[in-house]
Structures are given as C-alpha cells and as structure tokens.
Short mmCIF file of C-alpha atoms in Angstrom, two decimals:
data_model
loop_
_atom_site.label_atom_id
_atom_site.label_comp_id
_atom_site.label_asym_id
_atom_site.label_seq_id
_atom_site.Cartn_x
_atom_site.Cartn_y
_atom_site.Cartn_z
CA VAL A 1 -10.35 58.10 7.80
CA SER A 2 -11.28 55.47 5.22
CA GLU A 3 -13.27 55.88 2.01
CA THR A 4 -16.44 54.99 3.89
CA GLY A 5 -15.88 57.76 6.40
CA LEU A 6 -14.93 55.43 9.24
CA TYR A 7 -11.76 55.69 11.22
CA LYS A 8 -9.21 52.94 10.73
CA CYS A 9 -7.30 51.83 13.71
CA LEU A 10 -4.03 50.15 12.81
CA LEU A 11 -2.77 47.99 15.63
CA PRO A 12 0.35 45.89 15.53
CA PRO A 13 -0.41 42.18 15.19
CA LEU A 14 -0.59 40.30 18.44
CA PRO A 15 2.29 37.98 19.09
CA VAL A 16 1.17 34.46 18.37
CA LYS A 17 2.86 31.37 19.63
CA SER A 18 3.69 29.23 16.68
CA SER A 19 5.22 25.93 16.02
CA ILE A 20 6.77 24.73 12.84
CA GLN A 21 6.68 21.17 11.67
CA LEU A 22 8.69 19.32 9.07
CA THR A 23 6.20 17.59 6.79
CA ASP A 24 8.34 15.84 4.21
CA PHE A 25 11.93 14.79 3.61
CA GLN A 26 12.63 13.68 0.05
CA ILE A 27 15.78 11.88 -1.00
CA ASN A 28 16.16 11.70 -4.79
CA GLU A 29 12.40 12.41 -5.08
CA LYS A 30 11.44 9.54 -2.71
CA LYS A 31 9.49 10.56 0.37
CA HIS A 32 10.67 9.70 3.88
CA LYS A 33 9.38 10.65 7.30
CA PRO A 34 11.40 13.54 8.68
CA ASP A 35 11.56 12.12 12.19
CA SER A 36 14.93 10.44 12.31
CA VAL A 37 18.60 10.90 11.51
CA PHE A 38 19.58 9.86 8.01
CA THR A 39 22.86 8.43 6.74
CA LEU A 40 22.82 8.52 2.97
CA LYS A 41 24.92 7.12 0.15
CA TYR A 42 26.99 9.48 -1.98
CA ASN A 43 24.41 9.39 -4.81
CA GLN A 44 21.47 10.13 -2.49
CA ASN A 45 22.33 13.81 -2.57
CA ASN A 46 19.22 15.49 -4.02
CA ILE A 47 17.36 16.60 -0.90
CA LYS A 48 14.02 18.39 -0.60
CA ILE A 49 12.64 19.38 2.81
CA SER A 50 9.06 20.61 3.29
CA TYR A 51 7.68 22.33 6.38
CA VAL A 52 4.57 24.12 7.59
CA SER A 53 3.86 26.62 10.33
CA LEU A 54 1.11 25.82 12.78
CA GLY A 55 -0.63 28.58 14.71
CA TYR A 56 -0.34 31.47 12.28
CA ASP A 57 -3.24 32.92 10.36
CA GLN A 58 -1.44 35.12 7.87
CA HIS A 59 -2.89 33.69 4.65
CA GLY A 60 0.34 32.37 3.18
CA ASN A 61 2.32 35.46 4.09
CA ILE A 62 4.55 33.73 6.60
CA LEU A 63 8.23 34.46 6.30
CA TYR A 64 10.48 31.51 7.03
CA GLU A 65 14.21 31.47 7.65
CA TYR A 66 16.27 28.38 6.97
CA LYS A 67 19.89 27.31 7.09
CA LEU A 68 21.74 24.12 6.17
CA GLU A 69 24.69 23.88 8.54
CA GLY A 70 27.56 22.32 6.68
CA LEU A 71 26.71 24.33 3.55
CA ASP A 72 25.14 27.69 4.48
CA SER A 73 26.74 30.18 6.82
CA VAL A 74 23.78 32.57 7.09
CA TRP A 75 20.02 32.25 7.48
CA ARG A 76 18.05 32.63 4.23
CA SER A 77 14.50 33.98 4.00
CA THR A 78 11.59 32.63 1.96
CA HIS A 79 7.81 32.58 1.85
CA GLY A 80 7.92 29.08 0.37
CA THR A 81 7.25 25.94 2.38
CA SER A 82 9.97 23.76 0.93
CA VAL A 83 13.68 23.96 0.17
CA GLN A 84 15.60 21.81 -2.31
CA TYR A 85 19.32 21.08 -2.29
CA PRO A 86 20.41 19.27 -5.45
CA TYR A 87 23.82 17.59 -5.68
CA LEU A 88 24.95 18.06 -2.10
CA PRO A 89 28.58 17.07 -1.55
CA PRO A 90 29.40 14.42 1.06
CA GLY A 91 29.32 15.74 4.62
CA ASP A 92 27.36 16.12 7.84
CA TYR A 93 24.38 18.46 7.70
CA VAL A 94 21.81 20.00 10.04
CA PHE A 95 18.82 21.66 8.38
CA SER A 96 17.09 24.30 10.53
CA VAL A 97 13.93 26.26 9.75
CA ARG A 98 12.07 28.86 11.81
CA VAL A 99 9.31 31.43 11.41
CA ALA A 100 10.56 35.01 11.24
CA LEU A 101 8.32 37.71 12.67
CA SER A 102 9.65 41.25 13.05
CA ASN A 103 11.67 40.81 16.25
CA ASN A 104 10.22 37.47 17.29
CA LYS A 105 12.40 34.59 16.12
CA ASN A 106 11.05 31.30 17.37
CA ASN A 107 13.11 28.21 18.03
CA PRO A 108 14.07 26.41 14.83
CA VAL A 109 13.10 22.87 13.97
CA THR A 110 16.05 20.76 12.85
CA ILE A 111 16.80 17.53 11.06
CA HIS A 112 20.21 15.87 10.92
CA PHE A 113 21.57 13.91 7.98
CA ALA A 114 24.91 12.83 6.57
CA ILE A 115 25.98 11.99 3.04
CA ASN A 116 28.81 9.46 2.87
CA ASN A 117 31.76 9.66 0.51
CA PRO A 118 31.75 7.31 -2.47
CA PHE A 119 33.86 4.24 -1.75
CA TRP A 120 36.64 5.43 -4.06
CA LYS A 121 37.10 8.53 -1.88
CA THR A 122 37.40 6.65 1.40
CA TRP A 123 40.75 6.27 3.20
CA TRP A 124 40.68 2.48 3.03
CA PHE A 125 40.15 2.41 -0.75
CA ILE A 126 42.88 4.99 -1.39
CA SER A 127 45.22 3.00 0.88
CA LEU A 128 44.40 -0.20 -0.99
CA VAL A 129 45.11 1.45 -4.37
CA VAL A 130 48.45 2.81 -3.10
CA ILE A 131 49.45 -0.64 -1.76
CA ILE A 132 48.49 -2.32 -5.04
CA PHE A 133 50.36 0.33 -7.06
CA PHE A 134 53.59 -0.07 -5.09
CA SER A 135 53.26 -3.87 -5.13
CA LEU A 136 52.94 -3.84 -8.92
CA LEU A 137 55.86 -1.42 -9.19
CA TYR A 138 57.96 -3.73 -6.97
CA LEU A 139 57.04 -6.77 -9.09
CA PHE A 140 57.89 -4.90 -12.29
CA ILE A 141 61.30 -3.84 -10.93
CA GLN A 142 62.07 -7.36 -9.66
CA THR A 143 61.09 -8.90 -13.02
CA ARG A 144 63.25 -6.38 -14.86
CA ILE A 145 66.23 -7.06 -12.56
CA LYS A 146 65.92 -10.83 -13.11
CA LYS A 147 65.71 -10.34 -16.87
CA ILE A 148 68.89 -8.19 -16.86
CA GLN A 149 70.68 -10.74 -14.65
CA ARG A 150 69.69 -13.56 -17.02
CA ARG A 151 71.06 -11.61 -20.00
CA GLU A 152 74.30 -10.96 -18.15
CA GLN A 153 74.60 -14.68 -17.34
CA GLU A 154 73.93 -15.62 -20.96
CA LYS A 155 76.47 -13.05 -22.15
CA ALA A 156 79.10 -14.37 -19.71
CA HIS A 157 78.35 -17.94 -20.79
CA LEU A 158 78.71 -17.02 -24.49
CA GLU A 159 81.98 -15.15 -23.78
CA ASN A 160 83.34 -18.24 -22.00
CA LYS A 161 82.40 -20.48 -24.96
CA PHE A 162 83.91 -18.04 -27.42
CA PHE A 163 87.10 -17.83 -25.32
CA GLU A 164 87.29 -21.66 -25.20
CA LEU A 165 86.86 -21.90 -29.00
CA GLU A 166 89.70 -19.47 -29.62
CA MET A 167 92.12 -21.52 -27.62
#
C-alpha cells in the first residue's frame, strides 16, 4: 500500500529489444566515423569511443559492458556512453560494447583497429641497425689491422737501415 492508500504493483520490466550504435571514434581528439577498420600510427594512440543504446527508455540508467580485446581480459561495466584509452601500446584491438540487463546480454557491437609500431621498433629497422653496426665494426678492425701492419713495415724498414749503417 502506498502513501495515497493505493496498492502498488511491482512488475519486472518487460524485455525490450535493443540495439547499440557506435556514434563516435576519436583518434587524438579528432573525430572519425566508426564504420571502418583503422590502421593507426604509433603516436595515434589516444582513443575515445562513444556509443548509444537505441530502444531503451530507462532515463540514462542503462548499464553498458565493454571490453577492448588486446588489452582487457574481462568485461567492464559503466553507465557512461563513452570510453577513453590514452596511450595504447602498439597492437591489434577489437572494442566491443553491449547493453547489460539482468540476465539479458545482447550481442555486442564491435570496431577493429590496429596501432603500428614506431619505425624504430620494426624488424627491418632493427636489422638495418645491426648490419650498420657490424659493418662499422668490421671497418674499424680492418683500419686498425692496416695501421698495425704499416707500423710493423716501418719498424722493419728502420731496423734494416740501422743494420746497414752498423756494417
């Protein structure tokens, strides 16, 4: 019985079909349409993803679950409609978000993106640095060997002259 003397009937909410939509994909605070796969440079690693649920009338009380595969291992819950990932390391990522209702988990919406390694962390750059290092080391050793050989020749030449002068 309520304060007004009327009976309250508490019924569980009816299951509502919902869809969730990604509304914004920001890379370093620049907006992009979230409808494609992104391949980003190493310094394009500040990501913000916004989403909205369509079909629910719960006055901002919608509970979302999200996960960034490649970084998160479990689903995280929030009432917010955006998630920010600053300073993501290079890698392949899949962001998934879904609406969480008691026992009704709907299909998540996903977006794929990859952040490339900086050029100095790529295999070809590391290989090039190793080749240059060993080439310079080889040149240094060869120059040193030639210098020692020249000294030995000069020493032998001076010994011969000295030996000739003594006779």
